[in-house]
Amino acid sequence: MAFTLLGWLVAVCAAAVAIHARRSRTRELAERNRLMQAERDSATRLAVEQERARIARELHDVVSHNVSVMIIQTGAARRSVHELPEEAIEALRAAETSGREAMNELRHLLGLLAPADPHEDLVPQPGLSRLGTLMDKIAFAGMPVEMSIEGQPRPLPAGVDLTAYRIVQEALTNALKHAPGGRAEVFVRYTERLLRVEVVNTGPSVLTGTPAPSSGNGAGRGLVGLRERVAVLGGDLDARRRLGGGYRVRAKIPLGEPAA
């Protein structure tokens, strides 16, 4: 009887230890998952913040260039035309002053949004007109690229032009990195109110069970940045693996009301 009671106590203790160990493992796994999710969230926030800083710098370049041209032209008009009424001269002088104040505000806002990066080169921002050069570089690196343009190409707002270029640049760079030996196609379509940009590339099919690259779920830092850029302009971006193989990045960006 004593042996039976002892055996029962041992069994109960063993079960209690097993339950405690299982609960400890469950807590450890839950904590590990929480930490991993926190790291992913932190990386995503960092990517968004860095991309916003970059957007701020690029917008500063675009806007400040145009405002500077306006200031210069206004000043030249004021100095070259001597027969204007005093009111007109004062209006031109006020326009110059407002332009300079706007430039100062731009520099101030840029300092708040994106502190200066001493390692970043100040170069002219690219647009769709430079896609040919970009595709030549990608092709030279080993991935043939074809481009198709639909609609009537026309001058685009500087921010839209830059964003469209960045979409193609990021998508082709990812394709070259994750699908070596494949091919890529770039589609640009102009409509009255939208610019549509799509980049597709060949690669292993998801049906083969080939593991997706680290950015294959659309959560890579580059794609996070692209979505941020497109969202700023009121558009949307979709990036995903294709069932038939490869990857597709597709975006549509509003162009505003068509000119009358």
Short mmCIF file of C-alpha atoms in Angstrom, two decimals:
data_model
loop_
_atom_site.label_atom_id
_atom_site.label_comp_id
_atom_site.label_asym_id
_atom_site.label_seq_id
_atom_site.Cartn_x
_atom_site.Cartn_y
_atom_site.Cartn_z
CA MET A 1 0.00 0.00 0.00
CA ALA A 2 2.85 2.33 0.93
CA PHE A 3 4.61 1.49 -2.35
CA THR A 4 1.43 2.26 -4.30
CA LEU A 5 1.06 5.59 -2.53
CA LEU A 6 4.73 6.41 -3.15
CA GLY A 7 4.38 5.54 -6.82
CA TRP A 8 1.30 7.71 -7.07
CA LEU A 9 3.16 10.63 -5.45
CA VAL A 10 6.10 10.18 -7.82
CA ALA A 11 3.76 10.14 -10.81
CA VAL A 12 2.02 13.29 -9.59
CA CYS A 13 5.34 15.06 -9.04
CA ALA A 14 6.58 14.00 -12.47
CA ALA A 15 3.40 15.28 -14.07
CA ALA A 16 3.71 18.56 -12.18
CA VAL A 17 7.31 18.95 -13.30
CA ALA A 18 6.35 18.18 -16.89
CA ILE A 19 3.50 20.70 -16.80
CA HIS A 20 5.79 23.32 -15.28
CA ALA A 21 8.46 22.64 -17.92
CA ARG A 22 5.87 22.83 -20.71
CA ARG A 23 4.51 26.11 -19.38
CA SER A 24 8.06 27.47 -19.11
CA ARG A 25 8.77 26.52 -22.72
CA THR A 26 5.50 28.09 -23.80
CA ARG A 27 6.39 31.31 -22.01
CA GLU A 28 9.88 31.27 -23.51
CA LEU A 29 8.50 30.76 -27.02
CA ALA A 30 5.93 33.50 -26.48
CA GLU A 31 8.63 35.88 -25.24
CA ARG A 32 10.92 34.96 -28.14
CA ASN A 33 8.11 35.58 -30.64
CA ARG A 34 7.32 38.90 -28.96
CA LEU A 35 10.96 39.99 -29.20
CA MET A 36 11.19 38.91 -32.85
CA GLN A 37 8.01 40.82 -33.68
CA ALA A 38 9.32 43.86 -31.83
CA GLU A 39 12.54 43.67 -33.86
CA ARG A 40 10.58 43.41 -37.11
CA ASP A 41 8.40 46.36 -36.12
CA SER A 42 11.46 48.38 -35.16
CA ALA A 43 13.17 47.58 -38.48
CA THR A 44 10.03 48.58 -40.37
CA ARG A 45 9.74 51.87 -38.48
CA LEU A 46 13.42 52.58 -39.12
CA ALA A 47 12.98 51.86 -42.83
CA VAL A 48 9.99 54.20 -43.01
CA GLU A 49 11.82 56.95 -41.12
CA GLN A 50 14.88 56.65 -43.35
CA GLU A 51 12.76 56.72 -46.48
CA ARG A 52 10.84 59.76 -45.27
CA ALA A 53 14.14 61.50 -44.63
CA ARG A 54 15.29 60.65 -48.12
CA ILE A 55 11.98 61.83 -49.59
CA ALA A 56 12.35 65.09 -47.68
CA ARG A 57 15.81 65.66 -49.12
CA GLU A 58 14.71 64.84 -52.64
CA LEU A 59 11.60 67.01 -52.42
CA HIS A 60 13.80 69.81 -51.11
CA ASP A 61 16.01 69.45 -54.18
CA VAL A 62 13.04 69.48 -56.54
CA VAL A 63 11.12 72.34 -54.92
CA SER A 64 14.11 74.52 -54.10
CA HIS A 65 15.33 74.32 -57.69
CA ASN A 66 12.00 75.57 -59.03
CA VAL A 67 11.69 78.29 -56.40
CA SER A 68 15.27 79.43 -57.06
CA VAL A 69 14.51 79.75 -60.76
CA MET A 70 11.41 81.81 -59.95
CA ILE A 71 13.43 84.13 -57.69
CA ILE A 72 16.13 84.63 -60.31
CA GLN A 73 13.63 85.30 -63.10
CA THR A 74 11.64 87.70 -60.95
CA GLY A 75 14.76 89.62 -59.98
CA ALA A 76 15.94 89.77 -63.58
CA ALA A 77 12.56 91.12 -64.71
CA ARG A 78 12.57 93.77 -61.98
CA ARG A 79 16.04 94.98 -62.86
CA SER A 80 15.69 94.89 -66.64
CA VAL A 81 12.37 96.69 -67.03
CA HIS A 82 12.66 100.32 -65.98
CA GLU A 83 9.36 101.63 -67.26
CA LEU A 84 7.11 99.59 -65.01
CA PRO A 85 4.80 101.40 -62.60
CA GLU A 86 6.05 101.56 -59.02
CA GLU A 87 3.29 99.17 -57.97
CA ALA A 88 4.52 96.53 -60.41
CA ILE A 89 8.11 96.93 -59.23
CA GLU A 90 6.98 96.56 -55.62
CA ALA A 91 5.02 93.43 -56.55
CA LEU A 92 8.10 91.89 -58.15
CA ARG A 93 10.22 92.82 -55.15
CA ALA A 94 7.62 91.24 -52.85
CA ALA A 95 7.68 88.09 -54.99
CA GLU A 96 11.47 87.89 -54.61
CA THR A 97 11.20 88.36 -50.85
CA SER A 98 8.50 85.70 -50.56
CA GLY A 99 10.60 83.30 -52.61
CA ARG A 100 13.62 83.76 -50.35
CA GLU A 101 11.46 83.29 -47.26
CA ALA A 102 10.06 80.11 -48.78
CA MET A 103 13.61 78.84 -49.38
CA ASN A 104 14.52 79.54 -45.75
CA GLU A 105 11.43 77.67 -44.57
CA LEU A 106 12.31 74.73 -46.84
CA ARG A 107 15.79 74.53 -45.35
CA HIS A 108 14.35 74.73 -41.84
CA LEU A 109 11.78 72.00 -42.48
CA LEU A 110 14.38 69.82 -44.12
CA GLY A 111 16.54 70.14 -41.02
CA LEU A 112 13.61 68.95 -38.89
CA LEU A 113 12.61 66.07 -41.15
CA ALA A 114 16.01 64.93 -42.36
CA PRO A 115 19.22 66.09 -40.70
CA ALA A 116 21.98 66.52 -43.23
CA ASP A 117 23.82 63.36 -44.18
CA PRO A 118 27.49 64.21 -44.82
CA HIS A 119 27.96 60.97 -46.75
CA GLU A 120 25.14 61.57 -49.23
CA ASP A 121 26.11 63.13 -52.54
CA LEU A 122 24.00 65.97 -53.82
CA VAL A 123 23.30 64.93 -57.39
CA PRO A 124 20.46 65.79 -59.80
CA GLN A 125 17.44 63.57 -59.14
CA PRO A 126 16.64 61.06 -61.91
CA GLY A 127 13.36 60.50 -63.72
CA LEU A 128 11.84 58.23 -66.34
CA SER A 129 13.99 59.83 -69.03
CA ARG A 130 16.95 57.99 -67.50
CA LEU A 131 15.38 54.52 -67.57
CA GLY A 132 17.39 53.62 -70.65
CA THR A 133 20.66 54.15 -68.78
CA LEU A 134 19.38 52.17 -65.80
CA MET A 135 18.29 49.22 -67.95
CA ASP A 136 21.65 49.22 -69.76
CA LYS A 137 23.38 48.86 -66.38
CA ILE A 138 21.09 46.01 -65.33
CA ALA A 139 21.58 44.25 -68.67
CA PHE A 140 25.34 44.66 -68.42
CA ALA A 141 25.17 43.05 -64.96
CA GLY A 142 23.57 39.96 -66.50
CA MET A 143 19.79 40.45 -66.64
CA PRO A 144 18.24 41.40 -70.01
CA VAL A 145 15.49 44.02 -69.68
CA GLU A 146 12.78 45.07 -72.11
CA MET A 147 10.61 48.19 -71.78
CA SER A 148 7.14 48.92 -73.11
CA ILE A 149 5.49 52.37 -73.02
CA GLU A 150 1.76 52.90 -73.56
CA GLY A 151 -0.03 56.21 -73.94
CA GLN A 152 1.49 59.57 -74.78
CA PRO A 153 4.64 60.32 -72.74
CA ARG A 154 4.56 63.83 -71.30
CA PRO A 155 6.32 65.91 -68.65
CA LEU A 156 5.45 64.70 -65.15
CA PRO A 157 5.50 66.45 -61.78
CA ALA A 158 9.03 66.13 -60.45
CA GLY A 159 7.97 64.06 -57.42
CA VAL A 160 6.02 61.61 -59.58
CA ASP A 161 8.85 61.32 -62.11
CA LEU A 162 11.38 60.60 -59.37
CA THR A 163 9.14 58.08 -57.60
CA ALA A 164 8.43 56.18 -60.83
CA TYR A 165 12.15 55.91 -61.49
CA ARG A 166 12.82 54.67 -57.95
CA ILE A 167 10.15 51.97 -58.34
CA VAL A 168 11.80 50.60 -61.48
CA GLN A 169 15.27 50.93 -59.96
CA GLU A 170 14.37 49.02 -56.78
CA ALA A 171 12.43 46.31 -58.61
CA LEU A 172 15.22 45.67 -61.14
CA THR A 173 17.88 45.68 -58.44
CA ASN A 174 15.92 43.11 -56.41
CA ALA A 175 15.37 40.99 -59.54
CA LEU A 176 19.08 41.01 -60.30
CA LYS A 177 19.86 40.05 -56.70
CA HIS A 178 17.26 37.33 -56.14
CA ALA A 179 16.68 35.90 -59.64
CA PRO A 180 20.09 35.78 -61.36
CA GLY A 181 19.95 34.48 -64.91
CA GLY A 182 16.37 35.63 -65.43
CA ARG A 183 14.80 38.33 -67.54
CA ALA A 184 12.79 41.43 -66.65
CA GLU A 185 10.19 43.63 -68.32
CA VAL A 186 9.26 47.21 -67.50
CA PHE A 187 5.84 48.61 -68.41
CA VAL A 188 5.02 52.32 -68.20
CA ARG A 189 1.52 53.49 -69.06
CA TYR A 190 0.38 57.10 -69.24
CA THR A 191 -3.33 57.82 -68.80
CA GLU A 192 -5.16 61.09 -68.28
CA ARG A 193 -5.11 60.87 -64.50
CA LEU A 194 -2.71 58.05 -63.63
CA LEU A 195 0.80 56.87 -64.26
CA ARG A 196 1.05 53.09 -64.07
CA VAL A 197 4.41 51.41 -63.58
CA GLU A 198 4.96 47.66 -63.54
CA VAL A 199 8.11 45.56 -63.36
CA VAL A 200 8.02 41.77 -63.72
CA ASN A 201 10.87 39.30 -63.77
CA THR A 202 11.23 35.58 -64.34
CA GLY A 203 12.34 33.17 -61.64
CA PRO A 204 11.47 29.95 -59.80
CA SER A 205 7.78 29.19 -59.43
CA VAL A 206 6.21 29.20 -55.97
CA LEU A 207 4.67 25.86 -56.95
CA THR A 208 8.14 24.23 -56.93
CA GLY A 209 8.56 24.94 -53.24
CA THR A 210 11.62 27.10 -53.79
CA PRO A 211 12.12 29.26 -50.66
CA ALA A 212 11.22 32.90 -51.17
CA PRO A 213 13.99 35.47 -50.83
CA SER A 214 14.15 37.54 -47.68
CA SER A 215 12.14 40.34 -49.27
CA GLY A 216 9.77 38.02 -51.12
CA ASN A 217 6.84 38.71 -48.83
CA GLY A 218 6.79 42.36 -49.73
CA ALA A 219 8.13 43.41 -46.34
CA GLY A 220 11.68 44.25 -47.40
CA ARG A 221 13.02 47.66 -46.46
CA GLY A 222 13.21 48.74 -50.09
CA LEU A 223 9.58 47.88 -50.69
CA VAL A 224 8.54 49.57 -47.46
CA GLY A 225 10.23 52.69 -48.74
CA LEU A 226 8.55 52.43 -52.13
CA ARG A 227 5.12 52.10 -50.54
CA GLU A 228 5.88 55.17 -48.44
CA ARG A 229 6.87 57.16 -51.51
CA VAL A 230 3.78 56.15 -53.48
CA ALA A 231 1.47 56.76 -50.51
CA VAL A 232 2.84 60.30 -50.13
CA LEU A 233 1.64 60.95 -53.71
CA GLY A 234 -1.80 59.43 -53.07
CA GLY A 235 -1.15 56.21 -55.00
CA ASP A 236 -0.69 52.56 -54.11
CA LEU A 237 1.87 49.84 -54.75
CA ASP A 238 1.54 46.06 -54.87
CA ALA A 239 4.53 43.71 -54.79
CA ARG A 240 4.33 39.92 -54.71
CA ARG A 241 5.70 36.66 -56.09
CA ARG A 242 4.02 35.32 -59.24
CA LEU A 243 2.55 31.83 -59.30
CA GLY A 244 4.16 31.19 -62.66
CA GLY A 245 7.55 32.21 -61.34
CA GLY A 246 9.38 35.41 -60.61
CA TYR A 247 8.18 38.60 -59.01
CA ARG A 248 5.96 41.56 -59.87
CA VAL A 249 5.93 45.14 -58.64
CA ARG A 250 2.99 47.26 -59.77
CA ALA A 251 2.17 50.86 -58.86
CA LYS A 252 -0.31 53.53 -59.87
CA ILE A 253 0.33 57.17 -59.12
CA PRO A 254 -2.27 59.95 -59.54
CA LEU A 255 -1.32 62.79 -61.86
CA GLY A 256 -4.11 65.19 -60.86
CA GLU A 257 -6.64 66.69 -63.22
CA PRO A 258 -5.68 66.65 -66.90
CA ALA A 259 -4.83 69.98 -68.48
CA ALA A 260 -7.77 71.69 -70.18
#
